Amino acid sequence: MRTITLGPEGTYSHRAAAAVSESVAFTESVSAIVDAVDDGECDRGVIPIENSIEGSVTESLDSLTESDVAVVAEVITPIRHALLAQGESFETIASHAQALAQCRGYLDDHYPVADLEAVASTARGVEHAREDPTVAAIGHPDNASDDLTVLAEDIQDRTSNATRFFVIAGPKERSIEGGKTSLIVYPNVDYPGLLLELLEPFAERNVNLTRLESRPSGERLGDYLFHIDVEAGLYEQRLQDAIEDIEELASEGWVRRLGSYDTQHVVE
């Protein structure tokens, strides 16, 4: 089974992908991952969805909206950031924008004058640090080597830092089995009380929402769609009934079932 995720080798996405597949290929954008699965070039894709500190990864949410893929699993991995460099003296700290944000407090306290450089991935920042002694990187401590030293470990602002990844597959693999389900709802209408009406079908059937997020539809300014995660499987009648009610409310738009799935944890 060929799986594609954010690279190069050594990213947190790579660690998540390795938990579900032995054959992992790399690219440097979420949209490229979704396209590779949508086109059938790869069997699976692993994309970051949500971080416990920085919140949702909007590129992933938007890519799921634009393509017809299925979510078949979620992988939760702890994030352990380390500061890596060739030596104690450096001018720039390079990493993924989310990693830089997750270590904002530490960086402000210890390296307030360092230049922060956002790159495509934590592993790309590590490569940069290996090539240039004036650059340090933020990444997993396992990325240290003979020419790259761990200067500090667990520099993330919160010890509970974790990232949630979706494992995606082609639409034919969409499942109704699992303890969680993800949906995208585009009402294509706007009136007072709409959001309340969209939530009531879940509340009335005791279906717990674990995430609700609006994103611009891209159709017009002020027009939104909703990403919804619930603790129920599509096989359950209560969820089927709730979705039927929502489809009536969104009759001018659409409702997409991304699929039902279970959760896997990467243990560090």
CSV table of C-alpha atoms in Angstrom, one decimal:
chain,number,residue,atom,x,y,z
A,1,MET,CA,0.0,0.0,0.0
A,2,ARG,CA,1.6,3.3,-1.2
A,3,THR,CA,1.1,6.2,1.2
A,4,ILE,CA,2.0,9.8,0.6
A,5,THR,CA,2.5,12.6,3.2
A,6,LEU,CA,4.4,15.8,3.9
A,7,GLY,CA,8.1,15.4,3.5
A,8,PRO,CA,11.0,15.1,3.4
A,9,GLU,CA,11.7,12.1,5.6
A,10,GLY,CA,11.7,12.9,9.3
A,11,THR,CA,8.6,15.1,9.5
A,12,TYR,CA,5.9,14.5,12.1
A,13,SER,CA,3.6,13.7,9.2
A,14,HIS,CA,6.2,10.9,8.3
A,15,ARG,CA,5.9,9.6,11.8
A,16,ALA,CA,2.1,9.4,11.5
A,17,ALA,CA,2.2,7.8,8.1
A,18,ALA,CA,4.7,5.2,9.2
A,19,ALA,CA,2.1,4.1,11.8
A,20,VAL,CA,-0.2,3.0,8.9
A,21,SER,CA,2.1,2.1,6.1
A,22,GLU,CA,5.6,0.7,5.4
A,23,SER,CA,5.8,2.4,2.0
A,24,VAL,CA,5.8,6.2,2.4
A,25,ALA,CA,6.4,8.8,-0.4
A,26,PHE,CA,6.7,12.5,0.2
A,27,THR,CA,5.6,15.8,-1.2
A,28,GLU,CA,5.6,19.3,0.2
A,29,SER,CA,1.9,20.4,0.1
A,30,VAL,CA,-1.3,19.1,1.5
A,31,SER,CA,-3.1,19.7,-1.8
A,32,ALA,CA,-0.6,17.5,-3.6
A,33,ILE,CA,-1.3,14.7,-1.2
A,34,VAL,CA,-5.1,15.0,-1.7
A,35,ASP,CA,-4.7,15.2,-5.4
A,36,ALA,CA,-2.4,12.1,-5.5
A,37,VAL,CA,-5.1,10.1,-3.6
A,38,ASP,CA,-8.0,11.5,-5.6
A,39,ASP,CA,-6.2,10.7,-8.9
A,40,GLY,CA,-5.4,7.1,-7.8
A,41,GLU,CA,-1.7,7.6,-7.8
A,42,CYS,CA,-1.4,6.6,-4.1
A,43,ASP,CA,-3.6,4.3,-2.0
A,44,ARG,CA,-3.4,6.5,1.1
A,45,GLY,CA,-2.6,10.0,2.1
A,46,VAL,CA,-1.8,11.3,5.6
A,47,ILE,CA,-2.6,15.0,6.2
A,48,PRO,CA,-2.5,17.1,9.4
A,49,ILE,CA,-5.9,18.3,10.5
A,50,GLU,CA,-5.6,19.9,13.9
A,51,ASN,CA,-3.0,20.8,16.5
A,52,SER,CA,-3.8,21.0,20.2
A,53,ILE,CA,-2.1,24.4,20.4
A,54,GLU,CA,-2.5,26.1,17.0
A,55,GLY,CA,-5.8,24.7,16.0
A,56,SER,CA,-7.0,23.5,12.6
A,57,VAL,CA,-4.8,23.3,9.5
A,58,THR,CA,-6.8,25.3,7.0
A,59,GLU,CA,-5.0,24.0,3.9
A,60,SER,CA,-6.1,20.5,4.8
A,61,LEU,CA,-9.7,21.5,5.5
A,62,ASP,CA,-9.9,23.4,2.1
A,63,SER,CA,-8.3,20.5,0.2
A,64,LEU,CA,-10.9,18.1,1.6
A,65,THR,CA,-13.6,20.4,0.4
A,66,GLU,CA,-12.2,20.6,-3.1
A,67,SER,CA,-11.7,16.8,-3.7
A,68,ASP,CA,-13.8,13.7,-3.4
A,69,VAL,CA,-11.8,11.6,-1.0
A,70,ALA,CA,-12.7,9.5,2.1
A,71,VAL,CA,-11.4,9.7,5.6
A,72,VAL,CA,-10.6,6.1,6.7
A,73,ALA,CA,-8.7,6.7,10.0
A,74,GLU,CA,-7.3,9.3,12.2
A,75,VAL,CA,-3.8,9.2,13.8
A,76,ILE,CA,-2.9,11.3,16.9
A,77,THR,CA,0.8,11.8,17.5
A,78,PRO,CA,2.5,13.7,20.3
A,79,ILE,CA,4.6,16.6,19.2
A,80,ARG,CA,8.0,16.8,20.9
A,81,HIS,CA,10.0,19.8,19.6
A,82,ALA,CA,13.7,20.1,20.0
A,83,LEU,CA,16.1,22.9,19.0
A,84,LEU,CA,18.8,21.4,16.7
A,85,ALA,CA,21.9,23.1,15.4
A,86,GLN,CA,25.6,22.6,14.5
A,87,GLY,CA,26.6,24.7,17.4
A,88,GLU,CA,25.5,27.2,20.0
A,89,SER,CA,25.9,30.2,17.8
A,90,PHE,CA,23.3,30.8,15.0
A,91,GLU,CA,21.3,33.7,13.6
A,92,THR,CA,18.2,32.0,12.1
A,93,ILE,CA,15.7,29.4,13.4
A,94,ALA,CA,13.9,27.5,10.6
A,95,SER,CA,10.9,25.2,10.8
A,96,HIS,CA,7.3,24.8,9.7
A,97,ALA,CA,5.2,27.8,10.6
A,98,GLN,CA,3.1,25.7,13.0
A,99,ALA,CA,6.2,24.5,14.8
A,100,LEU,CA,7.5,28.0,15.2
A,101,ALA,CA,4.1,29.1,16.6
A,102,GLN,CA,4.0,26.1,19.0
A,103,CYS,CA,7.3,27.2,20.5
A,104,ARG,CA,6.6,30.9,20.5
A,105,GLY,CA,7.1,31.4,24.2
A,106,TYR,CA,10.4,29.5,24.4
A,107,LEU,CA,11.8,31.4,21.4
A,108,ASP,CA,10.7,34.8,22.8
A,109,ASP,CA,12.4,34.0,26.1
A,110,HIS,CA,15.6,32.4,24.8
A,111,TYR,CA,16.2,33.7,21.3
A,112,PRO,CA,14.3,37.1,21.1
A,113,VAL,CA,16.6,38.5,18.3
A,114,ALA,CA,16.9,35.4,16.1
A,115,ASP,CA,15.3,35.5,12.7
A,116,LEU,CA,12.4,33.0,12.4
A,117,GLU,CA,12.1,31.4,8.9
A,118,ALA,CA,9.0,29.4,8.0
A,119,VAL,CA,9.8,26.5,5.6
A,120,ALA,CA,7.7,23.7,4.1
A,121,SER,CA,8.2,21.2,6.9
A,122,THR,CA,10.1,20.6,10.1
A,123,ALA,CA,12.4,18.2,8.2
A,124,ARG,CA,13.1,20.8,5.6
A,125,GLY,CA,14.3,23.1,8.5
A,126,VAL,CA,16.5,20.3,9.8
A,127,GLU,CA,18.1,20.0,6.3
A,128,HIS,CA,18.7,23.7,6.2
A,129,ALA,CA,20.4,23.5,9.6
A,130,ARG,CA,22.6,20.7,8.4
A,131,GLU,CA,23.7,22.8,5.4
A,132,ASP,CA,24.2,26.1,7.2
A,133,PRO,CA,25.9,26.5,10.6
A,134,THR,CA,24.1,29.9,11.1
A,135,VAL,CA,20.7,28.2,11.1
A,136,ALA,CA,19.0,26.2,13.8
A,137,ALA,CA,16.0,24.0,13.4
A,138,ILE,CA,12.9,23.0,15.3
A,139,GLY,CA,12.0,19.3,14.9
A,140,HIS,CA,11.8,15.9,16.6
A,141,PRO,CA,15.0,15.1,18.6
A,142,ASP,CA,15.4,11.9,16.5
A,143,ASN,CA,16.5,14.2,13.7
A,144,ALA,CA,19.8,14.8,15.5
A,145,SER,CA,23.0,13.3,13.9
A,146,ASP,CA,26.7,13.6,14.0
A,147,ASP,CA,26.6,17.0,12.5
A,148,LEU,CA,23.5,18.3,14.3
A,149,THR,CA,23.2,18.6,18.1
A,150,VAL,CA,20.1,18.8,20.3
A,151,LEU,CA,20.5,22.1,22.1
A,152,ALA,CA,17.2,21.8,24.0
A,153,GLU,CA,14.3,19.3,24.1
A,154,ASP,CA,10.6,19.7,24.7
A,155,ILE,CA,10.6,23.4,23.8
A,156,GLN,CA,6.9,23.5,22.8
A,157,ASP,CA,4.9,25.9,24.9
A,158,ARG,CA,2.6,23.1,26.2
A,159,THR,CA,3.6,19.6,27.2
A,160,SER,CA,0.3,18.2,25.9
A,161,ASN,CA,1.1,19.3,22.4
A,162,ALA,CA,-0.3,16.8,19.9
A,163,THR,CA,-1.4,16.8,16.3
A,164,ARG,CA,-4.3,14.9,14.7
A,165,PHE,CA,-3.9,13.5,11.2
A,166,PHE,CA,-6.4,12.2,8.8
A,167,VAL,CA,-5.7,9.1,6.7
A,168,ILE,CA,-7.5,9.5,3.4
A,169,ALA,CA,-8.3,7.1,0.6
A,170,GLY,CA,-10.3,7.0,-2.6
A,171,PRO,CA,-14.1,7.5,-2.4
A,172,LYS,CA,-14.8,3.8,-2.9
A,173,GLU,CA,-13.1,3.1,0.4
A,174,ARG,CA,-15.5,5.4,2.4
A,175,SER,CA,-16.8,3.4,5.4
A,176,ILE,CA,-19.8,3.6,7.6
A,177,GLU,CA,-18.0,1.8,10.4
A,178,GLY,CA,-16.1,3.5,13.2
A,179,GLY,CA,-16.6,5.6,16.3
A,180,LYS,CA,-16.2,9.0,14.6
A,181,THR,CA,-17.5,10.6,11.5
A,182,SER,CA,-16.5,13.7,9.6
A,183,LEU,CA,-18.9,15.8,7.4
A,184,ILE,CA,-18.8,18.9,5.3
A,185,VAL,CA,-22.0,20.9,5.1
A,186,TYR,CA,-22.5,23.8,2.6
A,187,PRO,CA,-26.0,25.3,3.2
A,188,ASN,CA,-25.7,27.9,0.4
A,189,VAL,CA,-28.2,30.0,2.4
A,190,ASP,CA,-27.8,32.5,5.2
A,191,TYR,CA,-30.5,33.6,7.7
A,192,PRO,CA,-30.7,34.2,11.5
A,193,GLY,CA,-30.7,30.9,13.4
A,194,LEU,CA,-29.2,28.8,10.6
A,195,LEU,CA,-26.4,27.5,12.6
A,196,LEU,CA,-28.7,26.6,15.5
A,197,GLU,CA,-30.9,24.7,13.1
A,198,LEU,CA,-27.9,22.8,11.8
A,199,LEU,CA,-26.9,21.8,15.4
A,200,GLU,CA,-30.3,20.8,16.7
A,201,PRO,CA,-30.5,17.5,14.7
A,202,PHE,CA,-27.4,16.3,16.5
A,203,ALA,CA,-28.5,17.5,20.0
A,204,GLU,CA,-31.9,16.0,19.6
A,205,ARG,CA,-30.4,12.5,19.0
A,206,ASN,CA,-27.6,12.8,21.6
A,207,VAL,CA,-24.8,12.9,19.0
A,208,ASN,CA,-21.8,14.7,20.4
A,209,LEU,CA,-19.9,17.1,18.2
A,210,THR,CA,-16.2,17.1,18.7
A,211,ARG,CA,-15.4,19.8,16.2
A,212,LEU,CA,-17.3,22.5,14.3
A,213,GLU,CA,-15.5,24.9,12.1
A,214,SER,CA,-16.6,27.3,9.4
A,215,ARG,CA,-14.5,28.0,6.3
A,216,PRO,CA,-15.1,30.5,3.4
A,217,SER,CA,-16.9,28.7,0.6
A,218,GLY,CA,-15.0,30.6,-2.0
A,219,GLU,CA,-18.2,31.3,-3.9
A,220,ARG,CA,-18.7,34.8,-2.5
A,221,LEU,CA,-17.6,37.0,0.4
A,222,GLY,CA,-19.4,36.1,3.6
A,223,ASP,CA,-20.5,32.7,2.4
A,224,TYR,CA,-19.4,29.7,4.5
A,225,LEU,CA,-19.4,26.0,4.8
A,226,PHE,CA,-19.0,23.9,7.9
A,227,HIS,CA,-16.6,21.1,8.9
A,228,ILE,CA,-18.2,18.8,11.5
A,229,ASP,CA,-16.8,15.9,13.4
A,230,VAL,CA,-19.1,13.8,15.6
A,231,GLU,CA,-18.7,10.8,18.0
A,232,ALA,CA,-20.9,8.4,16.1
A,233,GLY,CA,-20.6,6.1,13.0
A,234,LEU,CA,-22.6,6.4,9.8
A,235,TYR,CA,-24.0,2.9,10.5
A,236,GLU,CA,-25.9,4.3,13.4
A,237,GLN,CA,-29.6,5.2,12.8
A,238,ARG,CA,-29.4,8.3,15.0
A,239,LEU,CA,-26.7,9.8,12.8
A,240,GLN,CA,-28.4,8.8,9.6
A,241,ASP,CA,-31.5,10.6,10.8
A,242,ALA,CA,-29.6,13.7,11.9
A,243,ILE,CA,-27.9,13.9,8.5
A,244,GLU,CA,-31.2,13.6,6.7
A,245,ASP,CA,-32.5,16.6,8.6
A,246,ILE,CA,-29.4,18.6,7.7
A,247,GLU,CA,-29.7,17.7,4.1
A,248,GLU,CA,-33.2,19.2,4.1
A,249,LEU,CA,-31.8,22.4,5.7
A,250,ALA,CA,-28.9,22.4,3.1
A,251,SER,CA,-31.2,21.6,0.1
A,252,GLU,CA,-29.8,24.6,-1.7
A,253,GLY,CA,-26.3,23.4,-1.2
A,254,TRP,CA,-24.8,19.9,-0.3
A,255,VAL,CA,-23.7,17.6,2.5
A,256,ARG,CA,-20.6,15.5,2.1
A,257,ARG,CA,-19.9,12.4,4.2
A,258,LEU,CA,-16.2,12.1,4.4
A,259,GLY,CA,-16.6,8.7,6.2
A,260,SER,CA,-16.5,7.0,9.6
A,261,TYR,CA,-13.3,5.9,11.2
A,262,ASP,CA,-11.5,4.9,14.4
A,263,THR,CA,-8.5,6.5,16.1
A,264,GLN,CA,-4.9,5.3,16.3
A,265,HIS,CA,-2.3,6.8,18.7
A,266,VAL,CA,1.4,7.0,17.9
A,267,VAL,CA,3.3,6.3,21.1
A,268,GLU,CA,6.6,8.2,21.6
